[in-house]
Amino acid sequence: MPDSHLSKKFLQLLRTRLPQMLATLRRFVTAESPSLEKTAADRCCGVIAEEWTRHGTRVERIAQKHRGDLLRITHAPDKSRSSGQLLVLGHYDTVYSSGTLARMPFRVEGGKAYGPGTFDMKTGIVQALFALQTLQHAEIPLRKRLVFLWTSDEEIGSESSRKFFEAEARRSDAVFVLEPSFGPRGMLKTARKGVGEAELIVHGRASHAGLAPQEGINAIHELARQLARIQTWNDFRRGVTVNAGVIEGGTRTNVIPERARAVLDLRALRISDMRSLERRLHAVRPFNRGARLEISGGFGRPPLERKMSASLFVRAKSIARQMNLSLGECTVGGGSDGNFTAALGIPTLDGLGAVGDGAHSKHEHVLIDTIPARAALLAALLVTG
């Protein structure tokens, strides 16, 4: 654990760099980077790569066929001192399509920096950059190699990047995720729900609703009974939820519907509950013997269980206290790439990025005066290894 003098030194140095941090954030935000637009995302990737290259780090651009390229930045200590690796993980893609800046420009107003991707999560990338610069400037010896990995498809499921960050996580002793924090007090995310999606299709038999209703099998009625049963699986105390978010069925009111469909959102806080929910879902049988059920899908992101974050959070809280800052923790329902690294058994601490609000909305922003402290916290965590 770094002594309080060192932690405070980091904070003092980073406060003097706030104008440069904001200027860098402006460059990153004004380089739009929609997950689904490779050309734009690659352009942003180049802007970020150029900024990191200026500061003596080894920057590797990993080409992707359909998504934006990935950035892997390595900072290695003297080989004689090296004893492991730390991974700093985040994404530069956003949910905003190209052209959003025209109606949602980057601006600084009332102690806040607004713009698409400021909070989720380009400020986190800026904080990581200046945390590393501070370690270099202070000539702090590091025990472990640092790898910063910025991905381009987190907002759409990480299909392209997952194999890369999981490989880095397996080589790492800990993973620090620069996703935004929670709430105005900047709480770290020490637990996240696993997230999944399932589709339930009911196949019935069509018939005339007036002339031969007894010959039909109503797929909508069967689906309604199934959803009523599935609703009882919700257990808010344990963090297990199933939500029917899309429902479709039928063609005309005078036709017994032969097909109905529902799409379910699945969430769970524990891996055991995730597996149990998947088993229950795939084991359901029709109420009407003439109906046929088709079930697909399941969890795409496992939970980040608190036990995988606990020790790292204790360390982070102690460092924050040394800087006279209060640091809290929380559990959130959404997932991140930290869910995957924690499921590999690698200690993972999430929510180390920006303090602000409005992710994925027109009022997305970060609180400017918190940026140096978050960067200082990360710098101290990287020193402690």
Short mmCIF file of C-alpha atoms in Angstrom, two decimals:
data_model
loop_
_atom_site.label_atom_id
_atom_site.label_comp_id
_atom_site.label_asym_id
_atom_site.label_seq_id
_atom_site.Cartn_x
_atom_site.Cartn_y
_atom_site.Cartn_z
CA MET A 1 0.00 0.00 0.00
CA PRO A 2 1.51 3.40 -0.96
CA ASP A 3 1.96 5.75 1.96
CA SER A 4 -0.40 8.68 2.29
CA HIS A 5 2.31 11.10 1.15
CA LEU A 6 2.61 9.31 -2.19
CA SER A 7 -1.15 9.13 -2.76
CA LYS A 8 -1.51 12.83 -1.96
CA LYS A 9 1.38 13.60 -4.31
CA PHE A 10 -0.45 11.86 -7.14
CA LEU A 11 -3.56 13.89 -6.43
CA GLN A 12 -1.63 17.15 -6.25
CA LEU A 13 0.13 16.48 -9.55
CA LEU A 14 -3.06 15.48 -11.32
CA ARG A 15 -4.99 18.54 -10.16
CA THR A 16 -2.45 20.71 -11.97
CA ARG A 17 -3.07 18.66 -15.14
CA LEU A 18 -6.85 19.12 -15.20
CA PRO A 19 -6.82 21.59 -18.16
CA GLN A 20 -4.81 19.09 -20.21
CA MET A 21 -7.14 16.28 -19.16
CA LEU A 22 -10.16 18.25 -20.36
CA ALA A 23 -8.45 19.08 -23.65
CA THR A 24 -7.70 15.38 -24.18
CA LEU A 25 -11.28 14.47 -23.32
CA ARG A 26 -12.51 16.95 -25.91
CA ARG A 27 -10.35 15.28 -28.58
CA PHE A 28 -11.65 11.83 -27.66
CA VAL A 29 -15.31 12.86 -27.52
CA THR A 30 -15.27 14.83 -30.75
CA ALA A 31 -13.91 11.71 -32.48
CA GLU A 32 -17.26 9.92 -32.64
CA SER A 33 -17.09 6.15 -32.21
CA PRO A 34 -20.37 4.27 -32.72
CA SER A 35 -20.09 0.55 -32.04
CA LEU A 36 -21.66 -0.34 -35.39
CA GLU A 37 -19.70 2.07 -37.61
CA LYS A 38 -16.21 0.69 -38.16
CA THR A 39 -14.84 3.61 -40.16
CA ALA A 40 -15.77 6.15 -37.49
CA ALA A 41 -14.66 3.88 -34.66
CA ASP A 42 -11.28 3.31 -36.33
CA ARG A 43 -10.83 7.05 -36.67
CA CYS A 44 -11.39 7.48 -32.93
CA CYS A 45 -9.07 4.57 -32.24
CA GLY A 46 -6.37 6.45 -34.12
CA VAL A 47 -6.92 9.60 -32.08
CA ILE A 48 -6.61 7.67 -28.81
CA ALA A 49 -3.58 5.73 -30.05
CA GLU A 50 -1.79 8.95 -31.03
CA GLU A 51 -2.33 10.40 -27.57
CA TRP A 52 -0.93 7.34 -25.79
CA THR A 53 2.00 7.03 -28.20
CA ARG A 54 3.20 10.51 -27.24
CA HIS A 55 4.05 9.32 -23.76
CA GLY A 56 6.54 6.56 -24.36
CA THR A 57 4.24 3.57 -24.13
CA ARG A 58 4.13 0.61 -26.48
CA VAL A 59 0.88 0.92 -28.43
CA GLU A 60 -0.40 -2.00 -30.47
CA ARG A 61 -3.42 -1.63 -32.71
CA ILE A 62 -5.25 -4.93 -33.14
CA ALA A 63 -7.17 -4.98 -36.42
CA GLN A 64 -10.80 -6.12 -36.42
CA LYS A 65 -12.76 -7.10 -39.53
CA HIS A 66 -16.21 -5.74 -38.69
CA ARG A 67 -15.74 -3.60 -35.56
CA GLY A 68 -13.35 -0.85 -34.61
CA ASP A 69 -9.75 -1.87 -33.97
CA LEU A 70 -8.62 -2.61 -30.42
CA LEU A 71 -5.83 -0.80 -28.60
CA ARG A 72 -3.37 -2.63 -26.38
CA ILE A 73 -0.91 -0.42 -24.50
CA THR A 74 1.94 -1.92 -22.51
CA HIS A 75 4.10 -0.30 -19.86
CA ALA A 76 6.66 -2.69 -18.44
CA PRO A 77 8.94 -2.09 -15.45
CA ASP A 78 12.55 -3.17 -15.33
CA LYS A 79 12.49 -6.89 -16.18
CA SER A 80 14.41 -7.71 -13.03
CA ARG A 81 11.57 -6.23 -10.95
CA SER A 82 8.67 -7.61 -12.98
CA SER A 83 6.49 -10.12 -11.15
CA GLY A 84 3.16 -10.30 -12.88
CA GLN A 85 0.69 -8.17 -14.78
CA LEU A 86 -2.20 -5.81 -14.10
CA LEU A 87 -4.92 -5.23 -16.69
CA VAL A 88 -6.75 -1.91 -17.05
CA LEU A 89 -9.83 -2.53 -19.17
CA GLY A 90 -12.35 -0.30 -20.91
CA HIS A 91 -14.04 0.54 -24.20
CA TYR A 92 -14.08 3.55 -26.50
CA ASP A 93 -17.24 2.70 -28.46
CA THR A 94 -20.47 4.54 -27.71
CA VAL A 95 -24.18 4.01 -28.33
CA TYR A 96 -24.43 7.25 -30.34
CA SER A 97 -24.51 7.22 -34.15
CA SER A 98 -22.30 9.50 -36.24
CA GLY A 99 -23.65 13.04 -36.37
CA THR A 100 -24.81 13.09 -32.74
CA LEU A 101 -22.26 15.83 -31.97
CA ALA A 102 -24.24 18.24 -34.14
CA ARG A 103 -27.11 18.23 -31.64
CA MET A 104 -25.15 17.16 -28.57
CA PRO A 105 -21.80 18.97 -28.76
CA PHE A 106 -18.97 18.65 -26.29
CA ARG A 107 -19.23 21.53 -23.86
CA VAL A 108 -18.08 22.56 -20.38
CA GLU A 109 -20.72 24.21 -18.25
CA GLY A 110 -21.40 24.52 -14.53
CA GLY A 111 -18.53 22.27 -13.48
CA LYS A 112 -19.61 19.53 -15.87
CA ALA A 113 -18.33 18.28 -19.22
CA TYR A 114 -21.13 17.20 -21.55
CA GLY A 115 -21.08 15.16 -24.72
CA PRO A 116 -21.64 11.69 -26.18
CA GLY A 117 -19.45 9.16 -24.41
CA THR A 118 -18.07 11.55 -21.79
CA PHE A 119 -19.40 9.44 -18.92
CA ASP A 120 -19.53 6.04 -20.63
CA MET A 121 -16.62 5.94 -20.89
CA LYS A 122 -14.06 8.17 -22.57
CA THR A 123 -13.26 10.06 -19.38
CA GLY A 124 -12.11 6.74 -17.94
CA ILE A 125 -9.59 6.38 -20.76
CA VAL A 126 -8.34 9.92 -20.08
CA GLN A 127 -7.99 9.18 -16.38
CA ALA A 128 -5.96 6.05 -17.15
CA LEU A 129 -3.67 7.98 -19.51
CA PHE A 130 -2.89 10.66 -16.95
CA ALA A 131 -2.55 8.13 -14.14
CA LEU A 132 0.21 6.46 -16.13
CA GLN A 133 1.81 9.81 -16.97
CA THR A 134 1.88 10.65 -13.28
CA LEU A 135 3.65 7.39 -12.45
CA GLN A 136 6.19 8.12 -15.17
CA HIS A 137 6.70 11.71 -14.02
CA ALA A 138 7.13 10.66 -10.39
CA GLU A 139 9.50 7.87 -11.49
CA ILE A 140 7.65 5.38 -9.32
CA PRO A 141 9.09 1.85 -9.64
CA LEU A 142 6.43 -0.67 -10.62
CA ARG A 143 6.47 -4.31 -9.63
CA LYS A 144 4.21 -5.48 -12.43
CA ARG A 145 3.70 -4.94 -16.10
CA LEU A 146 0.72 -2.73 -16.93
CA VAL A 147 -1.55 -3.52 -19.87
CA PHE A 148 -4.28 -1.10 -20.92
CA LEU A 149 -6.81 -2.59 -23.31
CA TRP A 150 -9.42 -0.37 -24.99
CA THR A 151 -12.11 -2.26 -26.91
CA SER A 152 -14.62 -1.19 -29.55
CA ASP A 153 -17.75 -3.31 -29.08
CA GLU A 154 -18.63 -3.43 -25.38
CA GLU A 155 -21.92 -1.65 -25.95
CA ILE A 156 -23.08 -4.41 -28.31
CA GLY A 157 -21.94 -7.46 -26.35
CA SER A 158 -18.13 -7.65 -26.83
CA GLU A 159 -18.39 -10.46 -29.38
CA SER A 160 -15.29 -9.37 -31.28
CA SER A 161 -13.12 -8.28 -28.35
CA ARG A 162 -13.96 -10.89 -25.71
CA LYS A 163 -11.27 -13.38 -26.64
CA PHE A 164 -8.61 -10.66 -26.46
CA PHE A 165 -9.44 -9.26 -23.04
CA GLU A 166 -10.06 -12.71 -21.58
CA ALA A 167 -6.60 -13.77 -22.77
CA GLU A 168 -5.05 -10.70 -21.09
CA ALA A 169 -7.07 -11.29 -17.92
CA ARG A 170 -5.75 -14.85 -17.65
CA ARG A 171 -2.23 -13.42 -17.63
CA SER A 172 -3.12 -10.83 -14.99
CA ASP A 173 -3.20 -10.77 -11.21
CA ALA A 174 -6.03 -8.22 -11.15
CA VAL A 175 -8.31 -6.33 -13.53
CA PHE A 176 -9.31 -2.69 -13.07
CA VAL A 177 -12.35 -1.72 -15.15
CA LEU A 178 -12.69 1.96 -16.11
CA GLU A 179 -16.45 1.86 -16.59
CA PRO A 180 -18.18 4.88 -14.98
CA SER A 181 -18.88 4.88 -11.27
CA PHE A 182 -22.36 4.92 -9.74
CA GLY A 183 -24.14 7.97 -8.38
CA PRO A 184 -22.90 11.44 -7.41
CA ARG A 185 -20.55 9.99 -4.78
CA GLY A 186 -18.75 7.89 -7.37
CA MET A 187 -19.33 4.47 -5.84
CA LEU A 188 -17.34 1.55 -7.21
CA LYS A 189 -19.23 -1.41 -8.64
CA THR A 190 -18.20 -4.41 -6.58
CA ALA A 191 -20.99 -6.65 -7.91
CA ARG A 192 -22.85 -6.77 -11.20
CA LYS A 193 -25.70 -8.96 -12.31
CA GLY A 194 -25.22 -11.50 -15.04
CA VAL A 195 -27.28 -10.61 -18.09
CA GLY A 196 -29.01 -12.80 -20.62
CA GLU A 197 -31.79 -13.01 -23.17
CA ALA A 198 -34.05 -15.90 -24.04
CA GLU A 199 -36.78 -16.45 -26.60
CA LEU A 200 -39.90 -18.51 -25.93
CA ILE A 201 -41.99 -19.48 -28.96
CA VAL A 202 -45.29 -21.32 -28.68
CA HIS A 203 -46.59 -23.31 -31.65
CA GLY A 204 -50.32 -24.02 -31.56
CA ARG A 205 -52.91 -24.80 -34.24
CA ALA A 206 -54.94 -22.30 -36.24
CA SER A 207 -58.69 -22.55 -36.57
CA HIS A 208 -61.75 -20.34 -37.12
CA ALA A 209 -62.60 -18.61 -33.86
CA GLY A 210 -66.33 -18.76 -34.54
CA LEU A 211 -66.96 -21.91 -36.58
CA ALA A 212 -64.46 -24.36 -35.02
CA PRO A 213 -62.78 -22.90 -31.93
CA GLN A 214 -62.52 -26.35 -30.37
CA GLU A 215 -60.24 -27.49 -33.19
CA GLY A 216 -57.65 -24.80 -32.53
CA ILE A 217 -54.81 -24.55 -30.00
CA ASN A 218 -54.40 -20.93 -28.93
CA ALA A 219 -50.69 -20.13 -28.83
CA ILE A 220 -51.32 -16.78 -27.12
CA HIS A 221 -53.25 -18.39 -24.28
CA GLU A 222 -50.45 -20.94 -23.81
CA LEU A 223 -47.82 -18.21 -23.83
CA ALA A 224 -49.78 -16.19 -21.27
CA ARG A 225 -49.85 -19.16 -18.91
CA GLN A 226 -46.13 -19.74 -19.39
CA LEU A 227 -45.33 -16.10 -18.64
CA ALA A 228 -47.50 -16.18 -15.52
CA ARG A 229 -45.48 -19.18 -14.32
CA ILE A 230 -42.13 -17.61 -15.24
CA GLN A 231 -43.06 -14.43 -13.38
CA THR A 232 -43.05 -16.41 -10.11
CA TRP A 233 -39.33 -17.10 -10.62
CA ASN A 234 -38.48 -13.46 -9.82
CA ASP A 235 -36.63 -13.21 -6.52
CA PHE A 236 -35.70 -9.57 -5.89
CA ARG A 237 -34.02 -10.40 -2.59
CA ARG A 238 -31.53 -12.66 -4.36
CA GLY A 239 -31.26 -10.40 -7.38
CA VAL A 240 -32.95 -12.81 -9.80
CA THR A 241 -35.23 -11.19 -12.37
CA VAL A 242 -37.01 -12.32 -15.52
CA ASN A 243 -38.71 -9.66 -17.61
CA ALA A 244 -40.88 -10.29 -20.65
CA GLY A 245 -39.87 -7.30 -22.75
CA VAL A 246 -41.26 -8.26 -26.16
CA ILE A 247 -44.41 -10.24 -26.93
CA GLU A 248 -45.94 -11.07 -30.31
CA GLY A 249 -48.71 -13.33 -31.55
CA GLY A 250 -51.77 -13.75 -33.67
CA THR A 251 -52.95 -12.42 -37.02
CA ARG A 252 -56.68 -11.59 -36.78
CA THR A 253 -59.24 -11.60 -33.99
CA ASN A 254 -61.33 -14.28 -35.69
CA VAL A 255 -58.41 -16.70 -36.02
CA ILE A 256 -57.17 -18.97 -33.25
CA PRO A 257 -53.46 -17.97 -33.21
CA GLU A 258 -51.05 -20.74 -34.12
CA ARG A 259 -47.89 -18.90 -33.01
CA ALA A 260 -46.87 -16.58 -30.17
CA ARG A 261 -43.48 -15.35 -29.06
CA ALA A 262 -41.89 -13.63 -26.07
CA VAL A 263 -38.36 -12.32 -25.54
CA LEU A 264 -37.14 -12.43 -21.94
CA ASP A 265 -34.47 -10.40 -20.15
CA LEU A 266 -32.64 -12.59 -17.61
CA ARG A 267 -30.55 -11.31 -14.68
CA ALA A 268 -28.91 -12.91 -11.66
CA LEU A 269 -26.32 -11.91 -9.05
CA ARG A 270 -24.86 -15.37 -8.52
CA ILE A 271 -23.49 -17.88 -10.98
CA SER A 272 -25.44 -20.64 -9.20
CA ASP A 273 -28.70 -18.69 -9.70
CA MET A 274 -27.81 -18.02 -13.33
CA ARG A 275 -27.39 -21.74 -14.01
CA SER A 276 -30.53 -22.60 -12.06
CA LEU A 277 -32.58 -20.09 -14.05
CA GLU A 278 -31.30 -21.44 -17.35
CA ARG A 279 -32.13 -25.00 -16.30
CA ARG A 280 -35.66 -24.05 -15.26
CA LEU A 281 -36.26 -22.16 -18.48
CA HIS A 282 -35.16 -25.00 -20.74
CA ALA A 283 -37.16 -27.52 -18.72
CA VAL A 284 -40.59 -25.89 -19.12
CA ARG A 285 -43.31 -27.99 -20.71
CA PRO A 286 -46.60 -26.88 -22.33
CA PHE A 287 -49.81 -26.72 -20.30
CA ASN A 288 -51.81 -27.73 -23.36
CA ARG A 289 -50.62 -31.09 -24.62
CA GLY A 290 -51.27 -30.05 -28.20
CA ALA A 291 -48.97 -27.05 -27.99
CA ARG A 292 -45.24 -27.16 -28.70
CA LEU A 293 -42.62 -24.93 -27.05
CA GLU A 294 -39.39 -23.71 -28.64
CA ILE A 295 -36.89 -22.22 -26.18
CA SER A 296 -33.53 -20.67 -27.03
CA GLY A 297 -30.96 -18.37 -25.50
CA GLY A 298 -29.63 -17.86 -22.01
CA PHE A 299 -27.05 -15.77 -20.21
CA GLY A 300 -24.51 -13.91 -22.32
CA ARG A 301 -22.62 -12.31 -19.42
CA PRO A 302 -22.03 -14.12 -16.13
CA PRO A 303 -22.37 -12.22 -12.85
CA LEU A 304 -19.51 -10.30 -11.29
CA GLU A 305 -19.80 -11.68 -7.77
CA ARG A 306 -18.70 -9.45 -4.92
CA LYS A 307 -16.19 -12.00 -3.67
CA MET A 308 -14.14 -11.25 -6.80
CA SER A 309 -13.95 -7.53 -5.92
CA ALA A 310 -13.84 -7.51 -2.12
CA SER A 311 -10.08 -7.41 -1.50
CA LEU A 312 -9.44 -4.87 -4.26
CA PHE A 313 -12.18 -2.61 -2.91
CA VAL A 314 -10.66 -2.69 0.59
CA ARG A 315 -7.38 -1.52 -0.95
CA ALA A 316 -9.08 1.20 -3.00
CA LYS A 317 -11.03 2.46 0.00
CA SER A 318 -7.85 2.70 2.06
CA ILE A 319 -6.09 4.65 -0.69
CA ALA A 320 -9.03 7.03 -0.99
CA ARG A 321 -8.94 7.61 2.76
CA GLN A 322 -5.27 8.57 2.48
CA MET A 323 -6.34 11.30 0.06
CA ASN A 324 -9.11 12.42 2.44
CA LEU A 325 -11.75 11.05 0.11
CA SER A 326 -14.73 8.85 0.87
CA LEU A 327 -15.27 5.83 -1.35
CA GLY A 328 -18.35 3.60 -1.35
CA GLU A 329 -19.44 0.46 -3.16
CA CYS A 330 -22.64 -0.76 -4.79
CA THR A 331 -24.30 -3.57 -6.71
CA VAL A 332 -25.76 -2.78 -10.14
CA GLY A 333 -28.04 -4.63 -12.51
CA GLY A 334 -26.13 -3.92 -15.73
CA GLY A 335 -23.14 -5.87 -16.99
CA SER A 336 -19.69 -4.93 -18.28
CA ASP A 337 -16.61 -6.73 -19.55
CA GLY A 338 -15.61 -7.04 -15.89
CA ASN A 339 -18.29 -9.73 -15.61
CA PHE A 340 -16.29 -11.90 -17.97
CA THR A 341 -12.91 -11.39 -16.28
CA ALA A 342 -14.35 -12.06 -12.82
CA ALA A 343 -15.96 -15.27 -14.09
CA LEU A 344 -12.46 -16.44 -15.06
CA GLY A 345 -11.51 -16.23 -11.39
CA ILE A 346 -9.45 -13.04 -11.74
CA PRO A 347 -9.97 -10.38 -9.02
CA THR A 348 -11.84 -7.56 -10.75
CA LEU A 349 -12.77 -4.06 -9.55
CA ASP A 350 -15.27 -2.12 -11.65
CA GLY A 351 -16.60 1.42 -11.76
CA LEU A 352 -13.20 3.11 -11.44
CA GLY A 353 -13.99 5.54 -14.23
CA ALA A 354 -15.80 8.86 -14.33
CA VAL A 355 -18.16 10.36 -11.78
CA GLY A 356 -21.22 11.81 -13.49
CA ASP A 357 -24.60 10.82 -14.87
CA GLY A 358 -26.76 10.40 -17.96
CA ALA A 359 -25.12 7.45 -19.71
CA HIS A 360 -26.70 6.87 -23.14
CA SER A 361 -28.77 10.07 -22.92
CA LYS A 362 -28.73 13.64 -24.17
CA HIS A 363 -27.60 14.94 -20.75
CA GLU A 364 -24.61 12.59 -20.40
CA HIS A 365 -21.88 14.36 -18.42
CA VAL A 366 -19.01 14.05 -15.98
CA LEU A 367 -18.19 16.09 -12.88
CA ILE A 368 -14.98 17.85 -13.80
CA ASP A 369 -13.51 18.34 -10.33
CA THR A 370 -13.61 14.58 -9.65
CA ILE A 371 -11.41 13.62 -12.61
CA PRO A 372 -7.99 14.17 -10.94
CA ALA A 373 -8.97 12.19 -7.84
CA ARG A 374 -10.17 9.21 -9.88
CA ALA A 375 -6.93 9.23 -11.87
CA ALA A 376 -4.91 9.45 -8.64
CA LEU A 377 -6.82 6.50 -7.19
CA LEU A 378 -6.00 4.38 -10.24
CA ALA A 379 -2.33 5.40 -10.15
CA ALA A 380 -2.06 4.33 -6.51
CA LEU A 381 -3.79 1.02 -7.23
CA LEU A 382 -1.31 0.30 -10.03
CA VAL A 383 1.61 0.99 -7.69
CA THR A 384 0.32 -1.44 -5.09
CA GLY A 385 -0.19 -4.15 -7.68
#
